[in-house]
């Protein structure tokens, strides 16, 4: 089981989303992708996409205006 | 948010990544109260100077607050259907259009039956090829820049640095547009015809037609989302 951190600080949407979509393709089921973002808009579309894609998603506000979206690849 | 975390708090991460960045968070409530007081103070000062200025100030602040908190985004409304297959914002924008259509019709019709001049008629611009060119340029620009006009302003206020560059070039672009507007108006825009739907379909016909059109788009967005995500 791998754990990959994808740092997307300072990047506006949809860049974090596109990067996460590309990264998750490289991972195997059970791997964890942690996307670090500070863009409130990505906070909405990242979890929305990941849940629809069928992954487990958890959002963690690590600081004011900084989040980690933790995605566990399921399929 | 908290319920979301609770229900899905089952992803096991390595301990190192969990503790790494955690800092104690400072309460923002005192700053919030201070900012609110400053906003009200400026609002009162502006109202003393001119009531309109005061109204603009408060409406602007409320607008920005709702945009930020709701993460309402016109860019995402048009971009997400193809990027993620999600149409929740598309549907939100369509709903907003439906509500404003009813509201504007009420305001305009209210003035019309009282025999008053209908407000806002000066903003009915001709539909021309300029609409197509402008929409295409704006659409490409907002997706690359990460925000439409209101979204850019909201994110600058939120403190997102990259959008400050967007704001700079948003101003440059607006100035260029204003500078060249005469040419566009003469050669493109005036070749079109201004259309006010109630003139053609009547007041009831116009609002019914517009709501029907929005309804069809809403259903299409809903179907698109289900198809894109293979929801049975």
PDB file of C-alpha atoms in Angstrom, chain B residues 125-131 182-195:
ATOM      1  CA  UNK B 125     -28.090  44.952 -26.139  1.00  0.00           C
ATOM      2  CA  UNK B 126     -28.398  43.692 -29.694  1.00  0.00           C
ATOM      3  CA  UNK B 127     -27.791  39.979 -30.210  1.00  0.00           C
ATOM      4  CA  UNK B 128     -24.953  39.871 -32.708  1.00  0.00           C
ATOM      5  CA  UNK B 129     -21.917  37.899 -33.724  1.00  0.00           C
ATOM      6  CA  UNK B 130     -20.132  39.917 -31.014  1.00  0.00           C
ATOM      7  CA  UNK B 131     -22.058  37.889 -28.403  1.00  0.00           C
ATOM      8  CA  UNK B 182     -16.322  51.846 -30.488  1.00  0.00           C
ATOM      9  CA  UNK B 183     -15.075  49.677 -33.343  1.00  0.00           C
ATOM     10  CA  UNK B 184     -16.987  46.610 -32.134  1.00  0.00           C
ATOM     11  CA  UNK B 185     -20.154  48.609 -31.666  1.00  0.00           C
ATOM     12  CA  UNK B 186     -19.975  50.124 -35.136  1.00  0.00           C
ATOM     13  CA  UNK B 187     -18.905  47.031 -37.061  1.00  0.00           C
ATOM     14  CA  UNK B 188     -20.374  44.105 -35.146  1.00  0.00           C
ATOM     15  CA  UNK B 189     -22.824  44.898 -32.365  1.00  0.00           C
ATOM     16  CA  UNK B 190     -25.091  47.322 -34.261  1.00  0.00           C
ATOM     17  CA  UNK B 191     -25.508  44.730 -37.030  1.00  0.00           C
ATOM     18  CA  UNK B 192     -27.613  42.727 -34.576  1.00  0.00           C
ATOM     19  CA  UNK B 193     -31.160  43.284 -33.428  1.00  0.00           C
ATOM     20  CA  UNK B 194     -32.044  44.088 -29.804  1.00  0.00           C
ATOM     21  CA  UNK B 195     -34.656  41.584 -28.676  1.00  0.00           C
TER      22      UNK B 195
END
